[in-house]
Short mmCIF file of C-alpha atoms in Angstrom, two decimals:
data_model
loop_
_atom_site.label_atom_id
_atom_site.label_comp_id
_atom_site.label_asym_id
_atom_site.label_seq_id
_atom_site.Cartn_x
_atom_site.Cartn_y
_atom_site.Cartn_z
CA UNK A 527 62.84 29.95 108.04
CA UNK A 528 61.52 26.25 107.31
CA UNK A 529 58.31 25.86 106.21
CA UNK A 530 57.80 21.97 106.73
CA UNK A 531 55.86 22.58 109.34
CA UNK A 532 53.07 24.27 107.41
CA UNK A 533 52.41 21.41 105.78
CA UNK A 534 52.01 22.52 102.26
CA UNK A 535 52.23 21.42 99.23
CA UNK A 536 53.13 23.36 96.01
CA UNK A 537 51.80 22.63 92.60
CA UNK A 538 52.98 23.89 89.11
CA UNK A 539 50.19 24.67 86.64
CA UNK A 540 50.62 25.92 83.25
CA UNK A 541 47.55 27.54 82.00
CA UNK A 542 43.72 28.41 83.25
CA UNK A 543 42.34 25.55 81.24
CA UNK A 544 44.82 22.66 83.10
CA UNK A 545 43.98 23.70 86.45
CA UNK A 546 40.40 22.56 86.27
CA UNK A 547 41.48 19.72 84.42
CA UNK A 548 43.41 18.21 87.21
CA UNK A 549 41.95 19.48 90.35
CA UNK A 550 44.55 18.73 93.57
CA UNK A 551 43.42 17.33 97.04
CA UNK A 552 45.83 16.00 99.56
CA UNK A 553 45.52 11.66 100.30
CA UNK A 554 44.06 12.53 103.38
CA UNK A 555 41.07 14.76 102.15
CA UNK A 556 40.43 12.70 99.10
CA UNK A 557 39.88 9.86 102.19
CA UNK A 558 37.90 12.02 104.04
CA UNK A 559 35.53 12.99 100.97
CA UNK A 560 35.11 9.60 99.93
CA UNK A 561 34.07 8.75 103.34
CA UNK A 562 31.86 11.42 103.53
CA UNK A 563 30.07 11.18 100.04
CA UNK A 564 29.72 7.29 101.16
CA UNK A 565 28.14 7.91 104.53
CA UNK A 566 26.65 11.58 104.77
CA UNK A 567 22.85 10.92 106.17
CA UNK A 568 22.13 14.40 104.55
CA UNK A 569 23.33 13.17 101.05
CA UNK A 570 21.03 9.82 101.73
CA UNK A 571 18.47 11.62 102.63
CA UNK A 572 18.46 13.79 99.24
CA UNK A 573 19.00 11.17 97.54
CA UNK A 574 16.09 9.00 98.56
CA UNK A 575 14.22 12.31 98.15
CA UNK A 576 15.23 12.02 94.41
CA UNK A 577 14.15 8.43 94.33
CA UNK A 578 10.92 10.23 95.21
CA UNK A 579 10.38 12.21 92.70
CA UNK A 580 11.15 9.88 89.81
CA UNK A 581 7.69 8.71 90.94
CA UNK A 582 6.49 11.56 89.03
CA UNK A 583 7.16 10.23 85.12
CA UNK A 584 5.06 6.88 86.24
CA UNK A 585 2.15 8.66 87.79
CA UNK A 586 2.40 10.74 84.31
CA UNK A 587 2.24 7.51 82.07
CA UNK A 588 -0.72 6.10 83.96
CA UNK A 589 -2.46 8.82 82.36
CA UNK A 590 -2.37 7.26 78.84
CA UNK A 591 -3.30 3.69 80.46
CA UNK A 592 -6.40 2.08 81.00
CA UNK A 593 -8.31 2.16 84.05
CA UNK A 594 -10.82 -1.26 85.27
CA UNK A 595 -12.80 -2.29 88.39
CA UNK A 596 -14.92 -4.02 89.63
CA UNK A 597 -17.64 -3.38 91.77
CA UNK A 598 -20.60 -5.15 93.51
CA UNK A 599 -24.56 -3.59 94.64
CA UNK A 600 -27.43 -4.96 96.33
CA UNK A 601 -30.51 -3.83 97.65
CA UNK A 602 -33.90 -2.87 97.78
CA UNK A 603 -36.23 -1.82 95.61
CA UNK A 604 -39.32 -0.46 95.79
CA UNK A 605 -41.27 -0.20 92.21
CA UNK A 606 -45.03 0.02 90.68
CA UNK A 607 -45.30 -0.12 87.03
CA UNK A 608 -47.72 -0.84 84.33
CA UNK A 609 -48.19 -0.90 80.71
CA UNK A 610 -48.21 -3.42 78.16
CA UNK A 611 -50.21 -5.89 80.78
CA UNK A 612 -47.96 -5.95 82.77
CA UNK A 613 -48.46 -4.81 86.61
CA UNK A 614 -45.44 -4.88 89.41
CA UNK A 615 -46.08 -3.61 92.80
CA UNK A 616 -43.91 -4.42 95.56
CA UNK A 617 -40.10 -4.50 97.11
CA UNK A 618 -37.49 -6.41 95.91
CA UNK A 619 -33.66 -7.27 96.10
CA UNK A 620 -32.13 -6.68 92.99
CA UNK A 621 -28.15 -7.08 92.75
CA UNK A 622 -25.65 -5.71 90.00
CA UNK A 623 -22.00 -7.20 89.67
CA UNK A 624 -19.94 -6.33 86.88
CA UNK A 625 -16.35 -4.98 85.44
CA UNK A 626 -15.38 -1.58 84.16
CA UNK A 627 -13.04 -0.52 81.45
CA UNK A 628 -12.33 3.09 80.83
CA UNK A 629 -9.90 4.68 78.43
CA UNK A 630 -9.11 8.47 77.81
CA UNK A 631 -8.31 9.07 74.35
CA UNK A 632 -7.84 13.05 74.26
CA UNK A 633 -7.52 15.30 76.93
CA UNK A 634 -6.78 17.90 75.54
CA UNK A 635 -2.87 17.03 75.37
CA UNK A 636 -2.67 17.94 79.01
CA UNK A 637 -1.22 14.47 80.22
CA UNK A 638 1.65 15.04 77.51
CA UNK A 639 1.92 18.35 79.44
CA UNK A 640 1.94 16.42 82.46
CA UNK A 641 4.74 14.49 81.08
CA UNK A 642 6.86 17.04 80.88
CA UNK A 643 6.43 18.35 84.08
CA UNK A 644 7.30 15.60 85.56
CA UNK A 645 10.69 14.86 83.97
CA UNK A 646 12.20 18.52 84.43
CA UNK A 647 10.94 18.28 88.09
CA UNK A 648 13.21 15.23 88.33
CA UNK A 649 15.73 16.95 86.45
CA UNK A 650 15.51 19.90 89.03
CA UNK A 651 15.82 17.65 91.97
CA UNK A 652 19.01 15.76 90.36
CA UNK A 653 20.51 19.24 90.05
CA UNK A 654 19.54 20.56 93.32
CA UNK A 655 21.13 16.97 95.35
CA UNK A 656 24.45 17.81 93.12
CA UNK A 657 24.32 21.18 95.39
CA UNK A 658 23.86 19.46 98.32
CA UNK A 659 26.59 17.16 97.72
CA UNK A 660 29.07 20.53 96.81
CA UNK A 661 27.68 22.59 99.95
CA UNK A 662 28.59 19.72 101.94
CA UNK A 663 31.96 19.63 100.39
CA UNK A 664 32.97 22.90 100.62
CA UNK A 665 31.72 22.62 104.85
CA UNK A 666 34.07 20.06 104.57
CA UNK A 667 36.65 21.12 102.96
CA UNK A 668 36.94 24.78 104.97
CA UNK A 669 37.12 22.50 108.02
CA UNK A 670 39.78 21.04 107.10
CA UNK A 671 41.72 23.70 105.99
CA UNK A 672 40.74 24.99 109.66
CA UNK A 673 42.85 22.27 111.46
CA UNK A 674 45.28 22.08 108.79
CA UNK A 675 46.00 26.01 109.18
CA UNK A 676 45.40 25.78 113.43
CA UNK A 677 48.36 22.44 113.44
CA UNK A 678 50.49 25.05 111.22
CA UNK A 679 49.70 27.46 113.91
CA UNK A 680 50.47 25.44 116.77
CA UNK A 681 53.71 24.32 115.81
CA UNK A 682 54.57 28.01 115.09
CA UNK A 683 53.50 29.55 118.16
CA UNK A 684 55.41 26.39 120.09
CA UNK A 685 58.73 27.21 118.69
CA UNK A 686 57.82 31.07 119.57
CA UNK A 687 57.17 29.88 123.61
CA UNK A 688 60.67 27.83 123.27
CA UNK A 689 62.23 31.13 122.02
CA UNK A 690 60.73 33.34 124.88
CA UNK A 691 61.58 30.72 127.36
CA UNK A 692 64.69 30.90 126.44
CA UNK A 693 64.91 34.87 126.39
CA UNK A 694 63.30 34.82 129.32
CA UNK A 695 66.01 32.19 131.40
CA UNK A 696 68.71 34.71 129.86
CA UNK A 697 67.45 37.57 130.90
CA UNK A 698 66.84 36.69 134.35
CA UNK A 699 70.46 35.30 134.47
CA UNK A 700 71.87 39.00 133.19
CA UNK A 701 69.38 40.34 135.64
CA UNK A 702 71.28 38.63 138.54
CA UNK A 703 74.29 39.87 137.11
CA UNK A 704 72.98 43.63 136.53
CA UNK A 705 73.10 44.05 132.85
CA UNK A 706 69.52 44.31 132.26
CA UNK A 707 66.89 45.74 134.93
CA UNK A 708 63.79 44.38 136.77
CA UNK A 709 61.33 46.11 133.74
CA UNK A 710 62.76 43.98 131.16
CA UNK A 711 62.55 40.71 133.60
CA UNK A 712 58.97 41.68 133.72
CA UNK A 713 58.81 42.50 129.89
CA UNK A 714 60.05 38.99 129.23
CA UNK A 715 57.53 37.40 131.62
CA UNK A 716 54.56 39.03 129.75
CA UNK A 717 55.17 38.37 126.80
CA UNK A 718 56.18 34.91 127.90
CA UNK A 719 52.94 34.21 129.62
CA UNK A 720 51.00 35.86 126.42
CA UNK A 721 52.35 32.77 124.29
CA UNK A 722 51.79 30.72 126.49
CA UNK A 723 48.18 31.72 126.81
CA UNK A 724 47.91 31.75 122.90
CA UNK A 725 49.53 28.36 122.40
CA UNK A 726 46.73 27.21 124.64
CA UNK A 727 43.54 28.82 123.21
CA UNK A 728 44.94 27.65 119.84
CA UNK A 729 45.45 23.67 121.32
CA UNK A 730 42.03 24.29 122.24
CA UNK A 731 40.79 25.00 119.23
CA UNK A 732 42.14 22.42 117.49
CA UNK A 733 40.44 20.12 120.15
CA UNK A 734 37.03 21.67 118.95
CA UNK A 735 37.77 21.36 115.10
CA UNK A 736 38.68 17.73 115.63
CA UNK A 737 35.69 17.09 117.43
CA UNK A 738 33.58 18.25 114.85
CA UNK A 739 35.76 16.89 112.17
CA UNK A 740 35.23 13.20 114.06
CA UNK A 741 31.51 14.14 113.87
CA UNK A 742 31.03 14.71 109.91
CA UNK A 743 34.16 12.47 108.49
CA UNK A 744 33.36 9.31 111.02
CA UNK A 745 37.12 9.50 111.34
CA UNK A 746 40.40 11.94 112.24
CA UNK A 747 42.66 13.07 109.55
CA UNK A 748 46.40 11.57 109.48
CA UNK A 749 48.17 14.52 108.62
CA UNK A 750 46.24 17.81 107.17
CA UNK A 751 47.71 19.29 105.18
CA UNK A 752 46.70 22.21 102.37
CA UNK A 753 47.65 21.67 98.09
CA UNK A 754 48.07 25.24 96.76
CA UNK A 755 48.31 25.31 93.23
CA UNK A 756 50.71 28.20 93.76
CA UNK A 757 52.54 29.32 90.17
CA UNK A 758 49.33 29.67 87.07
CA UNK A 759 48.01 31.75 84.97
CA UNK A 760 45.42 34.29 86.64
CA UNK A 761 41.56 33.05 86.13
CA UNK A 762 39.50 35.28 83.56
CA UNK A 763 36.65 35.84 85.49
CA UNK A 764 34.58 36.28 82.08
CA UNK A 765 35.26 32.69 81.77
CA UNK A 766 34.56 31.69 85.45
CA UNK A 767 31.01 33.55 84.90
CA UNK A 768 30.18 31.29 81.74
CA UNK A 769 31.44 28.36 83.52
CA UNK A 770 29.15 29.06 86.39
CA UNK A 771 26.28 30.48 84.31
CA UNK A 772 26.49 27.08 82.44
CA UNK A 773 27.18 24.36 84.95
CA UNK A 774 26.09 26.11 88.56
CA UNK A 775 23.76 23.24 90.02
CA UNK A 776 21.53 25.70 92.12
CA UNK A 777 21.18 27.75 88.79
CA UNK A 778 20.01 24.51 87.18
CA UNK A 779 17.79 23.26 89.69
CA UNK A 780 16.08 26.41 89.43
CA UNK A 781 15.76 26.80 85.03
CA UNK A 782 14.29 23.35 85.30
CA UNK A 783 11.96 24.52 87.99
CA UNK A 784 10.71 28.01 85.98
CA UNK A 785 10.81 24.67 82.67
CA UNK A 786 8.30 22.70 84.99
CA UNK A 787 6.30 25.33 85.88
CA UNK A 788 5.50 26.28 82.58
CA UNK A 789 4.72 23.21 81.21
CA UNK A 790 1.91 22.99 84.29
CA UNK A 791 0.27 26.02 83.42
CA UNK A 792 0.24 24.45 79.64
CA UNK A 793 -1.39 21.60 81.32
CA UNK A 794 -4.04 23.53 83.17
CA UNK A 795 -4.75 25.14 80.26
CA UNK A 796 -5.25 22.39 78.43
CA UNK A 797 -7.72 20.94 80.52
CA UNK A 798 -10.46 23.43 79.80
CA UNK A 799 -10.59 21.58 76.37
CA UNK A 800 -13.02 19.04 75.68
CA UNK A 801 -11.57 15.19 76.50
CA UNK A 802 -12.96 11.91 74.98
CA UNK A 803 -13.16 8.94 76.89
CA UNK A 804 -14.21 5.06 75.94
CA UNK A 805 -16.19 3.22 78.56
CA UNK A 806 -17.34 -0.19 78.49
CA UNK A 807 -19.08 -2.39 80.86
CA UNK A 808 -19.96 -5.73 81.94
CA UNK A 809 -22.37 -6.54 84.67
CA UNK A 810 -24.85 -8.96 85.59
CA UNK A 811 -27.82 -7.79 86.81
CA UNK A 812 -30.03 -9.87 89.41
CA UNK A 813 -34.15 -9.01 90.06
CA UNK A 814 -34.14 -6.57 87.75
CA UNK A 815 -38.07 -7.25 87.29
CA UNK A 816 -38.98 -10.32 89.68
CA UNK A 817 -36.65 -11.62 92.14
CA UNK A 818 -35.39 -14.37 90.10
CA UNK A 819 -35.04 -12.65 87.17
CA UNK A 820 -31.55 -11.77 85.91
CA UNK A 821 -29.95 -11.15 82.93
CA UNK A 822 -26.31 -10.29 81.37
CA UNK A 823 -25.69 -6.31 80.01
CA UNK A 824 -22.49 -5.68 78.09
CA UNK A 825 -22.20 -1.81 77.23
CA UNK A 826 -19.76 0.91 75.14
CA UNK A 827 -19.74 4.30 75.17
CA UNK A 828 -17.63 7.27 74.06
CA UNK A 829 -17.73 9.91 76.13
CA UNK A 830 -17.00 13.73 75.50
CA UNK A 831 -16.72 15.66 78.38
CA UNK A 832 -16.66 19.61 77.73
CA UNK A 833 -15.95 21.94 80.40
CA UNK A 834 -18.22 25.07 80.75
CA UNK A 835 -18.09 26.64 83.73
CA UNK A 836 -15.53 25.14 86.77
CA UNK A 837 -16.34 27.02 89.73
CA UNK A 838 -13.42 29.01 88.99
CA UNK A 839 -10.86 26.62 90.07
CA UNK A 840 -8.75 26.14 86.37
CA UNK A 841 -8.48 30.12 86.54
CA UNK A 842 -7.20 29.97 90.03
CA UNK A 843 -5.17 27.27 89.46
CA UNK A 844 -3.47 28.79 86.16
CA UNK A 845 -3.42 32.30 88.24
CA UNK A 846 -1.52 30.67 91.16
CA UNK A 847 1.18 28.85 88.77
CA UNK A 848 2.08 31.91 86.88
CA UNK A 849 3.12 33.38 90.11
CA UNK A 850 4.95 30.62 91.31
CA UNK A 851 6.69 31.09 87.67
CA UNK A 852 7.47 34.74 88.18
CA UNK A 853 8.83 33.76 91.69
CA UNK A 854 11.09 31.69 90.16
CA UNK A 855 12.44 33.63 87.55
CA UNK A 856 12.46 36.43 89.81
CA UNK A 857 14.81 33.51 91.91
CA UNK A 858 17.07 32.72 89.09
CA UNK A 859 17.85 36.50 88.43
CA UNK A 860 19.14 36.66 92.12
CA UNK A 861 21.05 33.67 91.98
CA UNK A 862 22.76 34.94 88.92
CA UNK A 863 23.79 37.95 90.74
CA UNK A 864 24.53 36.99 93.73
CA UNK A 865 26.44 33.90 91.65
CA UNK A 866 28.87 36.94 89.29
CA UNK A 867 29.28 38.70 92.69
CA UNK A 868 30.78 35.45 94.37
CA UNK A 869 32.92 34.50 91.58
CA UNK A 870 34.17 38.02 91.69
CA UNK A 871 34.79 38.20 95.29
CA UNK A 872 36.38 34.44 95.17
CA UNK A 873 38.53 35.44 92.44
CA UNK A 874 39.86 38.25 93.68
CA UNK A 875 40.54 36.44 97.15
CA UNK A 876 42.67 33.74 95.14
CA UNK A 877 44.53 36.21 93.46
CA UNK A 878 45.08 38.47 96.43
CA UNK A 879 45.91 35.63 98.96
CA UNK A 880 48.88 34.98 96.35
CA UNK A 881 50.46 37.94 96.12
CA UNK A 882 49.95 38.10 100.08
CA UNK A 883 52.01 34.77 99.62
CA UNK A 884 54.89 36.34 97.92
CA UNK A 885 55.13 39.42 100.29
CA UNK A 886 55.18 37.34 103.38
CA UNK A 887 57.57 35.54 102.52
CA UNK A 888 59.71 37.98 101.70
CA UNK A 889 58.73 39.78 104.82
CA UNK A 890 59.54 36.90 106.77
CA UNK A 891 63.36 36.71 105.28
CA UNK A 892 63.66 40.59 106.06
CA UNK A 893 62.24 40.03 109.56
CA UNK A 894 64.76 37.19 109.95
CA UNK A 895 67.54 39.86 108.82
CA UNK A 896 66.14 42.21 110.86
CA UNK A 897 65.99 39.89 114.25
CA UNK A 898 69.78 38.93 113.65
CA UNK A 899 70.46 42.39 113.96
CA UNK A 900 68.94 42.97 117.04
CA UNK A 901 70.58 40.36 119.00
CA UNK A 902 73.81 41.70 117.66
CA UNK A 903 73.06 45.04 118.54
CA UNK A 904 71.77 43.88 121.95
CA UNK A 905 75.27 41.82 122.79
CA UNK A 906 76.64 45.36 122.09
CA UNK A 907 74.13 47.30 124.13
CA UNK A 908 72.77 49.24 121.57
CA UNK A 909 69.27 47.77 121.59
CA UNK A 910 66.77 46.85 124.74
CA UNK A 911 65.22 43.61 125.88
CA UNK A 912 61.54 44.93 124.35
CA UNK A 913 63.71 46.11 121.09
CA UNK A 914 64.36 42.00 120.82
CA UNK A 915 60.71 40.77 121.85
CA UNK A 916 59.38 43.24 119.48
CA UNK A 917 61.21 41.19 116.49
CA UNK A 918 60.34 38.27 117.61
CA UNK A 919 56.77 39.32 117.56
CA UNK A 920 56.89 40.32 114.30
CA UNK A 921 58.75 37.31 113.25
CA UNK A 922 56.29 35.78 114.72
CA UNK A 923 53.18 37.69 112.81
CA UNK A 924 54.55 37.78 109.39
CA UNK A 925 54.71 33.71 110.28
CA UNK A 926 51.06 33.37 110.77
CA UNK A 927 50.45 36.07 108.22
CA UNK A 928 51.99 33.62 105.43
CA UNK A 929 49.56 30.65 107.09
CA UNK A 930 46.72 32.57 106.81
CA UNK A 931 46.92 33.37 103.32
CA UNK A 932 47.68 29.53 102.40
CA UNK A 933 44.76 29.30 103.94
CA UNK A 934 42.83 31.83 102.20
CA UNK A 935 44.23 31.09 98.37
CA UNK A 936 43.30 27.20 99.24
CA UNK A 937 39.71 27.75 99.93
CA UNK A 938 39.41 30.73 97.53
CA UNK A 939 40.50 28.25 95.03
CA UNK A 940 37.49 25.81 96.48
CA UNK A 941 34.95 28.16 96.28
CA UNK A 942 35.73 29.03 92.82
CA UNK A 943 35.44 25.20 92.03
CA UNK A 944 31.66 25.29 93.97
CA UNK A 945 30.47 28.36 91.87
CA UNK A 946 30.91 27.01 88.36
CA UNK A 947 29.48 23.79 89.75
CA UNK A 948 33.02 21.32 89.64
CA UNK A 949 33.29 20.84 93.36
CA UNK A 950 31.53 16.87 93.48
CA UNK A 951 32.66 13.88 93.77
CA UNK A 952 33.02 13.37 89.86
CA UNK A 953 35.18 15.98 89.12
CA UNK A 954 37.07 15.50 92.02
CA UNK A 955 38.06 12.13 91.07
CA UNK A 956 37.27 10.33 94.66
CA UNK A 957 37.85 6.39 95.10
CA UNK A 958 33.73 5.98 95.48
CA UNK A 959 31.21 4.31 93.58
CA UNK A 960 29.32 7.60 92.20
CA UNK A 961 25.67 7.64 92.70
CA UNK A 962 23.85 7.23 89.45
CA UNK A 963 20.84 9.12 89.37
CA UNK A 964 18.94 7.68 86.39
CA UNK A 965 19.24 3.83 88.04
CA UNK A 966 15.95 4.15 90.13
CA UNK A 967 14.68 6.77 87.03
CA UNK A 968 14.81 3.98 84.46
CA UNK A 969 13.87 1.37 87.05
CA UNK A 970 10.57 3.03 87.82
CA UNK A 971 9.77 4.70 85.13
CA UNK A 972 8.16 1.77 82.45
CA UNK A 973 6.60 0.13 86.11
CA UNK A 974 2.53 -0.07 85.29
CA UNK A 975 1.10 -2.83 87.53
CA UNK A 976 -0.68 -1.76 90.57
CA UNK A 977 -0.04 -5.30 92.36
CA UNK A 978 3.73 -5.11 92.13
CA UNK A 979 5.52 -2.39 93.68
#
């Protein structure tokens, strides 16, 4: 049988180590992703959401900073005073204008607290876009194994309508002559209008794949086609678990998460300590005494501020973290299972899509066999119309058999890739200009003037 219609490609790799060194994708998809990592409005969006958060580490700094306004009174006032000779009795407009400059000085260290729970928030939103960007690729990806595996399929079940057309035309001729009767003219029409049928339903799927391939990619694929790193070493899953334990961006996103959680109750707690703050003021104060009297008051003060009772807020507060930090941790225990029971299931896919591989292959050379001896037993009238139709048909099978598992061992292969957290644009090696997420960070992050955004 030839197999260039299938459209795949086979790769020699050496050991477990290599083949996640050099990871394979066809022109064509290596296009597509680069397109796709470019343009994605879902990656955008995540990543402005990132820009977002680096936010945080600024509003954390302006903690340490000082703080000065200004401000502005004027009223009335209505006074009566006496003592030292002096009588005033009446209502006048005094006015205060001035400037305020506070610093904290100790706040119990929860603004270093604050600090930190900023940065590993970032860091948990940096990890969480990197699984964004690998859920998208893997969509991606199994989509276009889809029409690569449904334009393997087409040309397939085309050459098996030619065939039955052709069985078909012969046995109505032998029909006419009266080797073969009306049931196997009518055998040979239903299974000729069952191709048929199935060549159609599989031209339209390929019509809906390509739709929604146009729809993510922007653009339609040349030629897809499916790299199979077919002849390697068998993955140790052991390793595949560390690999994913270790570099898993959704298991990241969330240990940075249970990291920033704990540094907020730290912070909370921290703020039920006494803080010290310096205050000083300049104001000028108009009819203070008479209504044109004024005069000039410059003032500094420390100021110790020591919390005693809160309303029970800080306890709610701290209360309502910790369970947000079990929640969390409860989280990352799920994602660690369900993460050892995908790489399991993924691994065993790969390796059972491959030896699926070998036997339909060799199924497909003993089903050739096998036809040839029909038709030569059906020239000698030793074997029916339906005996021949039946080989073809399972010709036919063990044919779409072997495209299925290409199929299967390519995206098994993918998936392992997503779960120990290699399946992004980096490690891929695509043509783009990779978005750096610490540009904006380090941008924003020293930015302390309120005027200039």
């Amino acid at each position: 049988m030839n197999f260039f219609f299938l459209n795949i490609l086979f790769f020699f790799l050496f050991t477990y180590k290599s083949l996640f060194a050099e990871i394979f994708l066809s022109e064509d998809l290596s296009s597509s992703l680069s397109n796709l990592y470019s343009f994605n409005p879902q990656l955008k969006y995540e990543r402005e959401i990132l820009k977002s958060k680096d936010e945080l580490l600024p509003k954390a700094f302006s903690e340490f900073r000082p703080e000065i306004r200004g401000y502005y009174q004027k009223g009335k006032i209505d006074t009566n005073s006496e003592g030292f000779n002096i009588t005033s009795d009446g209502i006048r407009t005094e006015t205060n204008k001035g400037v305020i400059v506070s610093q904290s000085i100790f706040d119990g260290g929860s603004s270093l607290s604050q600090i930190k729970v900023a940065k590993n928030e970032i860091f948990s939103q940096r990890s969480s876009l990197k699984n964004v960007e690998q859920e998208i690729f893997l969509d991606a990806i199994t989509l276009y194994a889809d029409l690569a595996t449904e334009n393997s399929n087409i040309k397939v079940k085309e050459k098996n309508v030619e065939v039955l057309k052709r069985q078909l035309e012969l046995t109505k001729e032998q029909f006419e002559i009266g080797e073969v009767t009306l049931t196997d003219v009518s055998i040979s029409e239903a299974r000729y209008s069952l191709a048929e049928s199935e060549l159609m339903e599989t031209s339209n799927i390929i019509n809906s794949i390509k739709a929604k391939y146009f729809s993510i990619f922007g653009k339609s694929p040349v030629e897809p086609e499916i790299k199979i790193p077919t002849d390697h070493e068998k993955f140790e899953i052991e390793d595949l678990k560390l690999m994913g334990k270790n570099n898993n961006p959704k298991i990241e996103a969330i240990l940075f998460a249970i990291k920033s959680i704990e540094n907020e109750i730290s912070s909370l707690k921290r703020k039920r300590l006494p803080s010290l703050k310096l205050e000083a003021e300049a104001k000028i104060n108009q009819g203070y005494f008479r209504t044109d009297s004024e005069r000039e008051v410059l003032s500094a003060f420390a100021k110790v501020d020591i919390p005693i009772y809160q309303s029970g807020l800080a306890s709610s507060k701290i209360r309502e973290a910790k369970k947000k930090l079990f929640a969390q941790k409860e989280l990352l225990r799920l994602e660690n299972e369900n993460l050892i029971a995908n790489l399991i299931s993924s691994n065993s896919s790969h390796n059972y899509s491959l030896s699926r591989i070998k036997a339909y292959r060799k199924q497909i050379k003993s089903n050739k066999i096998y036809l040839d001896g029909l038709k030569q037993e059906f020239q000698l009238g030793e074997r029916t119309i339906l005996d021949l139709l039946d080989g073809e048909q399972e010709l036919l099978q063990s044919e779409l058999d072997l495209i299925k598992s290409y199929k299967d061992f390519f995206l098994s292969y993918y998936e392992i890739l997503f779960f120990i957290g290699k399946l992004n644009a980096k490690d891929l090696k695509l043509n783009v200009q990779l978005f750096d997420n610490e540009e904006n960070y380090n941008k924003v992050k020293g930015k302390w003037l309120d005027i200039i955004e």
